[in-house]
mmCIF file of C-alpha atoms and ligand atoms in Angstrom:
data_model
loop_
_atom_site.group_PDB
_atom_site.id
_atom_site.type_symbol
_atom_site.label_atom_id
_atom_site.label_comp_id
_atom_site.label_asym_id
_atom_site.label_seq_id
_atom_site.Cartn_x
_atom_site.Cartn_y
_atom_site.Cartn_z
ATOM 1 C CA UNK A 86 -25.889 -14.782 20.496
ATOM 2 C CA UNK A 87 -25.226 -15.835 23.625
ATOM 3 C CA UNK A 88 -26.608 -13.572 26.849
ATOM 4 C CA UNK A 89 -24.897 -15.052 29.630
ATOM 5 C CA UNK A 90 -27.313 -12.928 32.181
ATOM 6 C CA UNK A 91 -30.376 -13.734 31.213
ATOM 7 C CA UNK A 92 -30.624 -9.482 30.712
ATOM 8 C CA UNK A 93 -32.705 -9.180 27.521
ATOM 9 C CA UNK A 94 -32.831 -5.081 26.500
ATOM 10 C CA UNK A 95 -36.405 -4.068 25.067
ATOM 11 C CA UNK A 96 -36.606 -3.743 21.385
ATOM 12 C CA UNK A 97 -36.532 -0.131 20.465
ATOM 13 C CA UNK A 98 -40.207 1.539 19.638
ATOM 14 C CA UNK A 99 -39.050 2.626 16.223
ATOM 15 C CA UNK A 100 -38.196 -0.878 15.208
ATOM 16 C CA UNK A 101 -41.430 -1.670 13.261
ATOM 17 C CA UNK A 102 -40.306 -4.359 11.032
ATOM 18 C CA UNK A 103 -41.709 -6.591 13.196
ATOM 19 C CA UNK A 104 -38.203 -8.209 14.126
ATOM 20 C CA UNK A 105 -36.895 -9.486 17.569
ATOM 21 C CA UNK A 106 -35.470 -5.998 19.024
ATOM 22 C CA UNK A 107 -31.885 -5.354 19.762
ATOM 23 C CA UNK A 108 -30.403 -7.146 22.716
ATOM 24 C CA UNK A 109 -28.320 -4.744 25.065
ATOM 25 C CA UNK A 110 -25.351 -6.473 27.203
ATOM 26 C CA UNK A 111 -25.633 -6.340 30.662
ATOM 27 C CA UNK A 112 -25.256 -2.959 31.941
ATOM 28 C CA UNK A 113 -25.394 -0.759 28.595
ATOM 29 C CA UNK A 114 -27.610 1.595 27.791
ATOM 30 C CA UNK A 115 -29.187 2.873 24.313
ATOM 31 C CA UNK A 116 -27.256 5.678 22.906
ATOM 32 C CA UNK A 117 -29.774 6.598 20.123
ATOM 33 C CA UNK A 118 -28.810 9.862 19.213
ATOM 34 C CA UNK A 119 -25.212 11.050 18.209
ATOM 35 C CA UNK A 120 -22.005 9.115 18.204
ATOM 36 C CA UNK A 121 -20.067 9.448 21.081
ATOM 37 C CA UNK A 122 -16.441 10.295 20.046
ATOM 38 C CA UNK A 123 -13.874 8.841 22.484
ATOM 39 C CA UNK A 124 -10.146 9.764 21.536
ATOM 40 C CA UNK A 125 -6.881 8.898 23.971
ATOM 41 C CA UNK A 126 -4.427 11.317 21.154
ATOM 42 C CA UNK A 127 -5.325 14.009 19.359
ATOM 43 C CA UNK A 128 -7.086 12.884 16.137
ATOM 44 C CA UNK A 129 -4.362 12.873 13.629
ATOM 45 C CA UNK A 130 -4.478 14.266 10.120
ATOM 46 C CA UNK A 131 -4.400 10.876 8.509
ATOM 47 C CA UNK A 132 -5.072 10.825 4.783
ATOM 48 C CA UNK A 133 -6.562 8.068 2.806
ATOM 49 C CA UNK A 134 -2.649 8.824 0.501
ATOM 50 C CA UNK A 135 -0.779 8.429 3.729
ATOM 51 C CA UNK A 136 -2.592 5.480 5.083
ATOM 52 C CA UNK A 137 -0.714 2.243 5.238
ATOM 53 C CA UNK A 138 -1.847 -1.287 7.301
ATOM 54 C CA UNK A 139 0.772 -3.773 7.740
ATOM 55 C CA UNK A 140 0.740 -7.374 9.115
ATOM 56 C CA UNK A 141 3.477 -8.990 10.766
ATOM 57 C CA UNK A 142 5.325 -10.899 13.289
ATOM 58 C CA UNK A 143 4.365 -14.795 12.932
ATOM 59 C CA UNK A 144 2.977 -14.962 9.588
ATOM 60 C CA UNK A 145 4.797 -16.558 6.604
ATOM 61 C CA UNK A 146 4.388 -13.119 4.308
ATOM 62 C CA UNK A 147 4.324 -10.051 6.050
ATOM 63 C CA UNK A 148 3.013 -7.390 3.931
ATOM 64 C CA UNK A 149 2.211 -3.513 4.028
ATOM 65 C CA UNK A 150 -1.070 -2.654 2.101
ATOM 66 C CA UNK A 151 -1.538 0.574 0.879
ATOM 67 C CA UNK A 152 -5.239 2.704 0.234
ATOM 68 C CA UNK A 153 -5.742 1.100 -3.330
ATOM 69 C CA UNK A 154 -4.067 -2.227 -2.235
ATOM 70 C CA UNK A 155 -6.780 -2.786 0.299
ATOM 71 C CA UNK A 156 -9.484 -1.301 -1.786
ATOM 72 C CA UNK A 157 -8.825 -4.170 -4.215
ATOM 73 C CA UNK A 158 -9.831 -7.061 -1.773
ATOM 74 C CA UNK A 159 -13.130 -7.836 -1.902
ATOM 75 C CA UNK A 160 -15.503 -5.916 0.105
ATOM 76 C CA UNK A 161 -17.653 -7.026 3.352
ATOM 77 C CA UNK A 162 -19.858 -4.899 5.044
ATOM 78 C CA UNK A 163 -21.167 -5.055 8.919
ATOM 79 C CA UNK A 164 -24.490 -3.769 10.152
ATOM 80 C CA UNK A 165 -25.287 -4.305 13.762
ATOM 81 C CA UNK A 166 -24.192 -2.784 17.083
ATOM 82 C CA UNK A 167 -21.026 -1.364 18.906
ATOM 83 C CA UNK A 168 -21.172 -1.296 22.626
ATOM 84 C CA UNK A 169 -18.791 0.519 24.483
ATOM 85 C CA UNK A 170 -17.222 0.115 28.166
ATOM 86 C CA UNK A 171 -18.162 3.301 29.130
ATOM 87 C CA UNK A 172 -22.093 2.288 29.329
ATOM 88 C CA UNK A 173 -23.222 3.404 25.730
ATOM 89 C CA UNK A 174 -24.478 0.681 23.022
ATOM 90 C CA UNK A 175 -25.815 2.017 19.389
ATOM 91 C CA UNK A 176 -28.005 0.003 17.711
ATOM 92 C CA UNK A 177 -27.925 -0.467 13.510
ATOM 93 C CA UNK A 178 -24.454 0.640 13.026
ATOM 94 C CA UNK A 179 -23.213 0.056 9.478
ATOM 95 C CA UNK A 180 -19.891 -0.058 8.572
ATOM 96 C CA UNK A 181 -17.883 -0.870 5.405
ATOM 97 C CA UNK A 182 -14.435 -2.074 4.341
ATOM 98 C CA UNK A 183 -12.340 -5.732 4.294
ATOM 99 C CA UNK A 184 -12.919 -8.179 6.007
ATOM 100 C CA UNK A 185 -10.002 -9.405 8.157
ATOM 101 C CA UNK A 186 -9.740 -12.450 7.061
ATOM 102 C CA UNK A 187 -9.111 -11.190 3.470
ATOM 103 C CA UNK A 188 -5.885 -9.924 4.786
ATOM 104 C CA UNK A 189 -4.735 -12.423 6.730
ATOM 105 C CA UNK A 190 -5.094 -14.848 4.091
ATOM 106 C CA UNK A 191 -2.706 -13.285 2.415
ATOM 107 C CA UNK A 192 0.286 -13.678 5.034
ATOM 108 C CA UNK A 193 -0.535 -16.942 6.155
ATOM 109 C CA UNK A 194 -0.755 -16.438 10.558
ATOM 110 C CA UNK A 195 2.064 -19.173 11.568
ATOM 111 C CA UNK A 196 0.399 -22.556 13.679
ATOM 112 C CA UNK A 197 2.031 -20.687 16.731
ATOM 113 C CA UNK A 198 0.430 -17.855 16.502
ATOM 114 C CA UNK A 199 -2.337 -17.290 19.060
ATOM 115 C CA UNK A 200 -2.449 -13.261 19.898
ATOM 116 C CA UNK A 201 -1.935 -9.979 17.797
ATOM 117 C CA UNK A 202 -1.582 -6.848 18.971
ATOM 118 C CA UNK A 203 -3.233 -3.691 17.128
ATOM 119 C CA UNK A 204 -1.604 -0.677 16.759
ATOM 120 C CA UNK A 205 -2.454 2.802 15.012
ATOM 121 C CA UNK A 206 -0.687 5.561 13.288
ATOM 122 C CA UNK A 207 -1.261 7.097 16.448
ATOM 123 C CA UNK A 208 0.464 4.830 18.674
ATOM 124 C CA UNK A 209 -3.048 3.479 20.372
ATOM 125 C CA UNK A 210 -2.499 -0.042 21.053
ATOM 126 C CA UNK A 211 -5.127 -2.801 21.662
ATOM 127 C CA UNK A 212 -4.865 -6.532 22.294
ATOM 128 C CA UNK A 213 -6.649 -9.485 20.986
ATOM 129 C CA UNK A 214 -6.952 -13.310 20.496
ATOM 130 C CA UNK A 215 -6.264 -14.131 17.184
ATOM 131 C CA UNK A 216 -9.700 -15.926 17.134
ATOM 132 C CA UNK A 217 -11.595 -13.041 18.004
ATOM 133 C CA UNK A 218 -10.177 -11.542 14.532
ATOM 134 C CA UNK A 219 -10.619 -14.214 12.197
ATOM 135 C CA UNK A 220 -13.906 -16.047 11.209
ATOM 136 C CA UNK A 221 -15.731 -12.884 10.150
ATOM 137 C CA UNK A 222 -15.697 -11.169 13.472
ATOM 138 C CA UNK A 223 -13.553 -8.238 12.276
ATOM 139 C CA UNK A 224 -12.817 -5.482 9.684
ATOM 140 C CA UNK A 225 -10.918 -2.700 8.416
ATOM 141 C CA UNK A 226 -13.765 -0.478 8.097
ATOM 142 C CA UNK A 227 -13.233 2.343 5.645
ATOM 143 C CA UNK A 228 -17.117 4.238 5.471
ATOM 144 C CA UNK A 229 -19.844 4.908 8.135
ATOM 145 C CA UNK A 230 -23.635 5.063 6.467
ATOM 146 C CA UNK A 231 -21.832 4.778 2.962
ATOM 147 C CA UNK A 232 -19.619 7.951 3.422
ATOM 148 C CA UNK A 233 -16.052 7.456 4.346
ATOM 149 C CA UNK A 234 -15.405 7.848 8.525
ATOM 150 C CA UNK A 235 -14.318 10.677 9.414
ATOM 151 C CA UNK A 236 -10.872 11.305 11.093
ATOM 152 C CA UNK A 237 -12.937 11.731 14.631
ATOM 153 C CA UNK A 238 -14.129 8.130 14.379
ATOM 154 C CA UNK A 239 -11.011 7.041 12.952
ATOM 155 C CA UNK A 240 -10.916 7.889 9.381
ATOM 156 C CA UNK A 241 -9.360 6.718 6.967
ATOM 157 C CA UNK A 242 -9.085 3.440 8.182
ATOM 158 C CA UNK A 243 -10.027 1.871 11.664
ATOM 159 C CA UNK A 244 -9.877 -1.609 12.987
ATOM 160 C CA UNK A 245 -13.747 -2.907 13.527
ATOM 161 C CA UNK A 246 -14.519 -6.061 16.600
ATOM 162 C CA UNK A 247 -18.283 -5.568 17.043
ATOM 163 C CA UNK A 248 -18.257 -8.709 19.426
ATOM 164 C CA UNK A 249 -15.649 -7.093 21.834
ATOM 165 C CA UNK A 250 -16.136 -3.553 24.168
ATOM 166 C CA UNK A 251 -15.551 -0.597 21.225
ATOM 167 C CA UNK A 252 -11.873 -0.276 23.083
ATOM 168 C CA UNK A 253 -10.424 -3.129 20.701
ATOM 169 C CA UNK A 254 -11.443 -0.844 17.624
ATOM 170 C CA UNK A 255 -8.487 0.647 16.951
ATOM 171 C CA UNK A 256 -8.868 4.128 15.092
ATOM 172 C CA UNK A 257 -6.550 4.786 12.439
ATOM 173 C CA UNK A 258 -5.925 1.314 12.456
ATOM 174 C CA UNK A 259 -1.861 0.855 11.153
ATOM 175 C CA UNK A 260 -1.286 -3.043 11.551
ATOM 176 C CA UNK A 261 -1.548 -5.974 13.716
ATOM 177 C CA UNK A 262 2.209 -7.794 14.831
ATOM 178 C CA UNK A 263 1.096 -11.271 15.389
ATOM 179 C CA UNK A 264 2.294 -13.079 18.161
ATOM 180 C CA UNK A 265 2.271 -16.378 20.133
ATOM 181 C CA UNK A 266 1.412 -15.073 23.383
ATOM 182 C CA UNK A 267 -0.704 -12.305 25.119
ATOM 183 C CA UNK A 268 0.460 -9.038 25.741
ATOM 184 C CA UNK A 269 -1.501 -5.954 26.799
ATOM 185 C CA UNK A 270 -2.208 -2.934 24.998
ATOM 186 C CA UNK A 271 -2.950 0.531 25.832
ATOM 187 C CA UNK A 272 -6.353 0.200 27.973
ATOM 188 C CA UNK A 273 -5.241 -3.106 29.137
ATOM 189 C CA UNK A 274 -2.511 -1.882 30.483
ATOM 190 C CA UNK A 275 -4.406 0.497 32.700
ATOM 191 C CA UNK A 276 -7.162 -1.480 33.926
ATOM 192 C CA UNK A 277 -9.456 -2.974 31.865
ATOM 193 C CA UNK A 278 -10.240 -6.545 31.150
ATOM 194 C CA UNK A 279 -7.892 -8.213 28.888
ATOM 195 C CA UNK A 280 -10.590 -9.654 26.114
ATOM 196 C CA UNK A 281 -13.677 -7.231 26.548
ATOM 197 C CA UNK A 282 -16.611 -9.490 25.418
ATOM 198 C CA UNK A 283 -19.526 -7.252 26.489
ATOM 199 C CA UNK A 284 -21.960 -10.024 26.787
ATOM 200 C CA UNK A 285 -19.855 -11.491 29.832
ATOM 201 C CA UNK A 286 -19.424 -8.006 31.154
ATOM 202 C CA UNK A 287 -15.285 -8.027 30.626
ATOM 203 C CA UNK A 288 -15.146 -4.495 31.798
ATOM 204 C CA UNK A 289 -12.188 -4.181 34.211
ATOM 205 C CA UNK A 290 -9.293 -7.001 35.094
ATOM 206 C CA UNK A 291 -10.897 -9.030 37.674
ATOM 207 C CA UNK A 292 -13.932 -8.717 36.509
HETATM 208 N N1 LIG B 7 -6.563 5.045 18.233
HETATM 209 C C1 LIG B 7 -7.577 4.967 19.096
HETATM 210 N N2 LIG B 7 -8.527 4.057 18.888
HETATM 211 C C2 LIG B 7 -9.555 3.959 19.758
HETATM 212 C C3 LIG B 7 -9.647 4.799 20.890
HETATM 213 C C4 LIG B 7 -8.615 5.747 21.090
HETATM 214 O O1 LIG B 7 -8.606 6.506 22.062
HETATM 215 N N3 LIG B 7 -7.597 5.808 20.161
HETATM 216 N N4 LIG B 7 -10.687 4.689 21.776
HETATM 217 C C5 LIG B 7 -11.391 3.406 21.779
HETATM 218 C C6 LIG B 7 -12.627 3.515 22.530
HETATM 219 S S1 LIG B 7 -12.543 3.475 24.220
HETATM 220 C C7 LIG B 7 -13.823 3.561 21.911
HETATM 221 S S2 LIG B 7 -15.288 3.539 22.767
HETATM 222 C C8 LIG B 7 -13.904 3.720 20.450
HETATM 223 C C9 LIG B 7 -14.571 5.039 20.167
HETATM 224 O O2 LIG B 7 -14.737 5.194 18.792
HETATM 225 P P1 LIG B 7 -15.517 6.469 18.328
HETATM 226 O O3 LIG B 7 -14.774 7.665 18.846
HETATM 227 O O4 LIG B 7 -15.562 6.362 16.849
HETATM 228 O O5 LIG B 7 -16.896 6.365 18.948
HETATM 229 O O6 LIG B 7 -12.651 3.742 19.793
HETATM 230 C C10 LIG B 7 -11.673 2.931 20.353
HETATM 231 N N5 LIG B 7 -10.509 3.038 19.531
HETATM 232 MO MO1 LIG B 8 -14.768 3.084 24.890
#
């Protein structure tokens, strides 16, 4: 983990297992009691039957994956913390679904491509380096403590980056278009950073 700062958070009193505590980004706080919902659109009434997640633009096999489609690659879990822009970090988050790089193994990302650009059912867009998706850094998380998310937090299916601001998350995650170049999405668009990596405090462009 790399604190870029030298900010260390304190380790929360509950945490009795003796472990090093939780280490906050610069300038976040510990939300320890509910989970904030933060929603552009209206959430929409997205079923599990009418969810789809699609990968294109420079791959070798694009492909659409339907509920049971993406429910047969192998599951990978993530347990750990979210931190969003807004100020607000939770602690011992656990999440459930694919791994990314399940799914883009199976269409094969082109040598030129270098960006992608996530989208949702909704029309939310977010933008990120392809090598902030790949390598285990992020999922399509389907459940929340074991149960499946609900359509607030982006249920049935939302995109997980732990590693970036909570912004890149994309509820109701519908597919990445892979590209070889940068190109802004929704809050990047309006003034936020372009990456987001909390731990170098990527809040707003310039920063
Ligand atoms: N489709 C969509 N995804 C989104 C957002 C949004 O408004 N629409 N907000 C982002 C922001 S700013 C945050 S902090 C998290 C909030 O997720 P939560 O509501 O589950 O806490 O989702 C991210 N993904
Ligand atoms: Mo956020």
């Amino acid at each position: 983990m790399n604190v870029t700062r030298g900010f260390t958070g304190r380790a929360r009193p509950q945490d009795v297992s003796g472990a090093p505590g939780p280490v906050l980004p610069p300038g976040q706080y510990d939300a320890r009691q509910d989970w904030p919902v933060l929603s552009a659109e209206v959430t929409p009434a997205l079923t599990a039957e009418d969810w789809t997640f699609r990968i294109d633009g420079l791959v070798a096999r694009p492909r659409t994956w339907d509920w049971a489609q993406a429910h047969e690659l192998p599951g990978s879990a993530y347990e750990g913390a979210l931190h969003c822009v807004t100020g607000w970090s939770r602690f011992g988050m656990r999440f459930s679904g694919v791994s990314l790089d399940a799914f883009l193994d199976e269409v094969r990302p082109g040598a030129s491509a270098t960006h992608a650009v996530a989208y949702s059912h909704t029309g939310y867009t977010a933008n990120l380096p392809l090598a902030d998706l790949t390598g285990g850094r992020a999922w399509i998380a389907f459940d929340h403590d074991g149960r499946p998310l609900t359509p607030e937090h982006g249920g049935p299916a939302r995109l997980l980056v732990p590693y970036l601001y909570f912004w890149k998350s994309a509820k109701w995650i519908a597919g990445l278009h892979l590209l070889d170049h940068d190109e802004p999405g929704f809050w990047e668009r309006n003034g936020y950073h372009d990456r987001g990596n909390p731990w170098e405090e990527q809040r707003y462009s310039g920063d």
